[in-house]
Amino acid sequence: MPAVSKGDGMRGLAVFISDIRNCKSKEAEIKRINKELANIRSKFKGDKALDGYSKKKYVCKLLFIFLLGHDIDFGHMEAVNLLSSNKYTEKQIGYLFISVLVNSNSELIRLINNAIKNDLSSRNPTFMCLALHCIANVGSREMAEAFASEIPRILVAGDTMDSVKQSAALCLLRLYKTSPDLVLMGEWTSRVVHLLNDQHMGVVTAAISLITCLSQKNPDEFKTCVSLAVSRLSRIVSSASTDLQDYTYYFVPAPWLSCKLLRLLQCYPPPEDGAVKGRLVECLETILNKAQEPPKSKKVQHSNAKNAILFEAISLIIHYDSEPNLLVRACNQLGQFLQHRETNLRYLALESMCTLASSEFSHEAVKTHIETVINALKTERDVSVRQRAADLLYAMCDRSNAKQIVAEMLSYLETADYSIREEMVLKVAILAEKYAVDYSWYVDTILNLIRIAGDYVSEEVWYRVIQIVINRDDVQGYAAKTVFEALQAPACHENMVKVGGYILGEFGNLIAGDPRSSPLVQFNLLHSKFHLCSVPTRALLLSAYIKFINLFPETKATIQEVLRCDSQIRNSDVELQQRAVEYLKLSSIASTDVLATVLEEMPPFPERESSILAKLKKKKGPGAVSVTELEDNKREGGELNGGGDRGPDTAAMAASNASTPSPSADLLGIRSAAPVGAPPASTGSLLVDVFSEAGPAAPSAAVNDDGFLSSAPPSEDPAPPLSEADELLNKFVCKNNGVLFENQLLQIGIKSEYRQNLGRMYLFYGNKTSVQFASFTTTVSCPGDLQSHILFVPLCSETKPSNRITQWKAITSSLSP
Amino acid sequence: TRRSCMSAKCKKILQIRFILIQNRAGKTRLAKWYMQFDDDEKQKLIEEVHAVVTVRDAKHTNFVEFRNFKIIYRRYAGLYFCICVDVTDNNLAYLEGIHNFVEVLNEYFHNVCELDLVFNFYKVYTVVDEMFLAGEIRETSQTKVLKQLLMLQSLE
C-alpha cells in the first residue's frame, strides 16, 4: 500500500498515476497524458486563482509526465510561485520541479533566486535546506553569482543548525566546482577545517568532502586539516562499537567517514610532525589488525564496510610508500583475499596489488603470489577479474619471472576477450623486449603474438621486432629460420607475411644453405602468400624479391619472370606497379656491384625509445594504470643507476608527461649490444699518416692494423651533408691540412704549404669501398686568372686495390702574392 | 614524493556522477544526475547502464567499467540500484552506500516495493537529498535520516 500521509495526500496524483499504469498501449498513454495536460493548462490559465494544494498537485503531475519522457513547456511559473508558499509540501514540489526542469529564462531565474534568498534568511532550517539543496542540484552560474558569498557565512556561523551546515558544506562544494572563481577564500576557510572536530558526525562527513576538494586546489591553505583528520580517524578506529551509535553500521564504526578521512590524507604527503605520523601509523596498523580478527557479524554488509576502510587504508599506505612494514602487511592481507570466496574481494585484491607491485618495498612480496594470480587468470569466470589478474602479472613482471609471465599471458591471449586483445599484445611485446636476455626468446614471443592475435598486433610491435633483429647479429639466423617455419602454416596472418618477407629479404641467406630453405623454396613460400595479401604487404614482398635477386643470383630469372607479368607491371595500384617496373629494370641493368650496394644489408637502427610504450600509454590514457609503466621505467632506471635515489623530479616529470616515452632510452640496452666490433671512424682517420700534424683525437682507436682505413659500418660514420662540406672548406681559411670532402665512397684530403709567393698543395683521394675504383680521373678547375699561375703535376696515376689510399696527386702552384 | 604522482585521486576530483534505479524491463524509477548531461545524453546513458547491468549475474562482481567511469550496482528484487562513480573511487564504500540507502527506503516505506517508488516518486528525491548531495555522501546515519524524514512527513 503506497505510503501517504495526511498532509499531502494528493489523491488526484495517485489516480492519475494509476490511470497511466493501466493504459494498455503507448497510444492510450499518450492520449491520457494529453488529456491531463489540457486539463492542467486550463486550470493554470483559469480566472480563479488556484490554491496552493491544487497548484502543488498539478505541478507534481507535470513533473511526473516529464519523468515519463514527455516534454513539458509550461508550468514553470506556477512552480516558481510555489516557492513563496510557507507550506513545506508546496515549497518542496516547487523546488523539485525547477531542479529537474531547469529553465534558463532570466525572469524566472531572478524569481527563483529571490525565493532562495528568502528561504536562506528565513532561519527555518527546513526551508534553508530546501534552498541549499536546490542550489546544490542546479548549481547554475546565476546562483553562484547570487549566493557564493552567502553560503560560507551560513556554513561557519555559530547558530547554524547541524543539518543546515551539512547541506551548506556540500552546496558550497558544488558552487566551488562549477564556479571556482566566485568562491573566494577568506576567514571562513580556517573555520571550515575545524568542522573536522564537530561533534555531529554528519557535519564532519559533509565538511570533509568540501575540505578534500578545496585542499587539492589550495594545499597550503588547508594543510592544518591533516593533523585534525588523523585525530579524528584515530578516535573512530579505536572506538568501541557502542561509542558511535548512530554512525555504527553493522558493527563497524563510521565506515564512510573513515574512508573519507583516509582519502583526504592521500592528498598530502606523510605528516611531518612525528607525533601525528606515529598516531597515523598506529591507526593503519589497527586497521590491518582488525582485518585479521574474527568478524563480529556474518553479514556481508559488515565485511564490506570493514573492507572498504581496509582498502582505503591500503591506498594510503601505497600513496606514502614509505613504511615497508605496512606495505608488506598490506600485501599479505591482499594475498589472503586473492582466494576469498567472494568475487568482489578477489577483484579488489588483484586491483590493489597491482599498485603494490611497483613499490620497491613490496614488489618481492607481491611476486610470491604469482601462482595464485596465474590461476586466477585461467579460472575466474568474470572477465573483469581475469583482466585484473593480467594487469597484475604485467605489473609484477621482472627478470626473474618474465619468461613464465609472458608464457601465461600468451596462452591467456588465445582465449581473451576481443576488447582487451590489443592492450594485451602491447603489454606482452613490452615485457618480451624489456626482459629479453636471450633474443631468440623475444623473436619467438613476437611471432607467437602474431600467430595468436595477428589482427591486434599493431605496426609498432612488428616494426620493433624488425628493428631488433636488424640490430642484433646474433639473432638474425634464428629469426630467419623461425619465420620461415612460421610461414609454412597453412593459414598464416598477414602480419606474419610482412615480418617474414622483410626478414627473409634481409637474412634469407643465413638459411639458404639448407636445401629445405633454399632460395627458391623461400621465394616460392613468400610468393604463395602474395595474392592473399593487401597492397602494403605486397609492396613489401616486392622489395623482398629484389633483395633475393641480389642475395641469390640463381633466382633472378624466376623472380624477373614474376615481376614481368602483367599483374605486376600493369598493376592498378601505382605503388605496386612502380616497384615492379623499377625493380625489374634494376635487376636487368645494374651490375652486381651496384645491385649489391643498393640492396646492401639494412644498417642498424639508431637508438630510440620504444614507441610501443607510448602507444600503450595513449591507449590507457594518462591515468592510474599507465603510471605502472612509469614506475617500471623508473625502477628500471633505478636499477641501471645502482638503485640510487630516483628523485622526485623524474617522477613529477614522468607524471606530467604521461604520454611521452620513458626517459630511460637505454631500456633495451641496444646500444651496448649493437655490433661494435669496429670502433667508429672519425673523419680524419683515413689519411692520418699523411698529415704529420695528426688528425682527430682517437686515430689509433679508429684505425685498423695497417694504419689505414678502418672498416666502420657506413652508418656510424655518415657522409657529411652538403652544409658540412662547406664547413670543411671553411676551415682551410686557417688550416693548411685536413679533409676537404668525404662521402661513403671517397675521401679527399688536402695538404698544403706556403712560403712567400710559393705554395704547394697535395690532394689525396682515399677509396672507402672494398672494391677497386676503375677509370678514376680527377680534374681541377681554376677560376679565371688563377689558371696561369698554377702548375698541375699528377704524381701518381695508379689505382690501388680497396681499403687503401689508391692514388694521390700533387699539385704545385705558384702564386704571386 | 615519488608516490604522489601515483595517486590519481589527488589529481582528480572524485564524485558520484549519477544514481539510477531501474527495473529489469528498463523503466527508470529514479534518475539523479550530479553532472551536466543534456536530455539525449541522459537517455543514452540510461539505456547503456541498463544493458550493462542486466546481463550480469552472481558470478560477476558488483562493479562494472562504464565509459570513463565505473558503476557500482546491486539488485534488489526487480530493481537495479546503480551508482556511477570515478574509476579510483572506493567500490565497497559505495556498495554499502547503496545498501544503506535501500534500508532507509525500506524503513520509510515499510517494506518498500517498486510501486512505492512509483507513487511516491517526489518523496524518493527527498530521501536521496538527505543522504547524497552534490555528488557526495551527505548523511549516513539511518537513525538521523529517518528521524528527519518523519519530521518532514508531518509537515503540511
PDB file of C-alpha atoms in Angstrom, chain A residues 593 686 709 743-748 764-778 797-807:
ATOM      1  CA  ASP A 593      78.281  -4.397 -57.600  1.00  0.00           C
ATOM      2  CA  LEU A 686      91.762   7.833 -43.194  1.00  0.00           C
ATOM      3  CA  LEU A 709      91.029   2.869 -43.417  1.00  0.00           C
ATOM      4  CA  ASN A 743      81.199  10.533 -48.685  1.00  0.00           C
ATOM      5  CA  GLN A 744      80.634   6.844 -48.403  1.00  0.00           C
ATOM      6  CA  LEU A 745      82.844   6.053 -51.348  1.00  0.00           C
ATOM      7  CA  LEU A 746      85.559   8.587 -51.257  1.00  0.00           C
ATOM      8  CA  GLN A 747      87.546  10.833 -49.024  1.00  0.00           C
ATOM      9  CA  ILE A 748      89.572  13.738 -50.363  1.00  0.00           C
ATOM     10  CA  PHE A 764      94.805  12.843 -51.662  1.00  0.00           C
ATOM     11  CA  TYR A 765      91.967  10.554 -52.699  1.00  0.00           C
ATOM     12  CA  GLY A 766      91.015   7.667 -50.426  1.00  0.00           C
ATOM     13  CA  ASN A 767      88.898   4.753 -51.582  1.00  0.00           C
ATOM     14  CA  LYS A 768      86.476   3.822 -48.821  1.00  0.00           C
ATOM     15  CA  THR A 769      84.832   0.973 -50.561  1.00  0.00           C
ATOM     16  CA  SER A 770      86.022  -2.569 -50.692  1.00  0.00           C
ATOM     17  CA  VAL A 771      86.179  -2.594 -54.462  1.00  0.00           C
ATOM     18  CA  GLN A 772      88.652  -1.094 -56.740  1.00  0.00           C
ATOM     19  CA  PHE A 773      87.923   2.159 -58.491  1.00  0.00           C
ATOM     20  CA  ALA A 774      88.076   1.799 -62.219  1.00  0.00           C
ATOM     21  CA  SER A 775      88.763   4.660 -64.558  1.00  0.00           C
ATOM     22  CA  PHE A 776      89.312   7.115 -61.819  1.00  0.00           C
ATOM     23  CA  THR A 777      90.184  10.576 -63.082  1.00  0.00           C
ATOM     24  CA  THR A 778      90.419  13.901 -61.478  1.00  0.00           C
ATOM     25  CA  SER A 797      98.102   7.629 -61.574  1.00  0.00           C
ATOM     26  CA  GLU A 798      97.882   4.078 -60.410  1.00  0.00           C
ATOM     27  CA  THR A 799      94.799   2.777 -58.808  1.00  0.00           C
ATOM     28  CA  LYS A 800      95.438   0.551 -55.915  1.00  0.00           C
ATOM     29  CA  PRO A 801      93.060  -2.007 -54.509  1.00  0.00           C
ATOM     30  CA  SER A 802      90.445  -1.186 -51.985  1.00  0.00           C
ATOM     31  CA  ASN A 803      90.731  -0.024 -48.438  1.00  0.00           C
ATOM     32  CA  ARG A 804      93.813   1.832 -49.212  1.00  0.00           C
ATOM     33  CA  ILE A 805      94.695   5.181 -50.476  1.00  0.00           C
ATOM     34  CA  THR A 806      94.606   4.427 -54.111  1.00  0.00           C
ATOM     35  CA  GLN A 807      96.267   7.395 -55.592  1.00  0.00           C
TER      36      GLN A 807
END
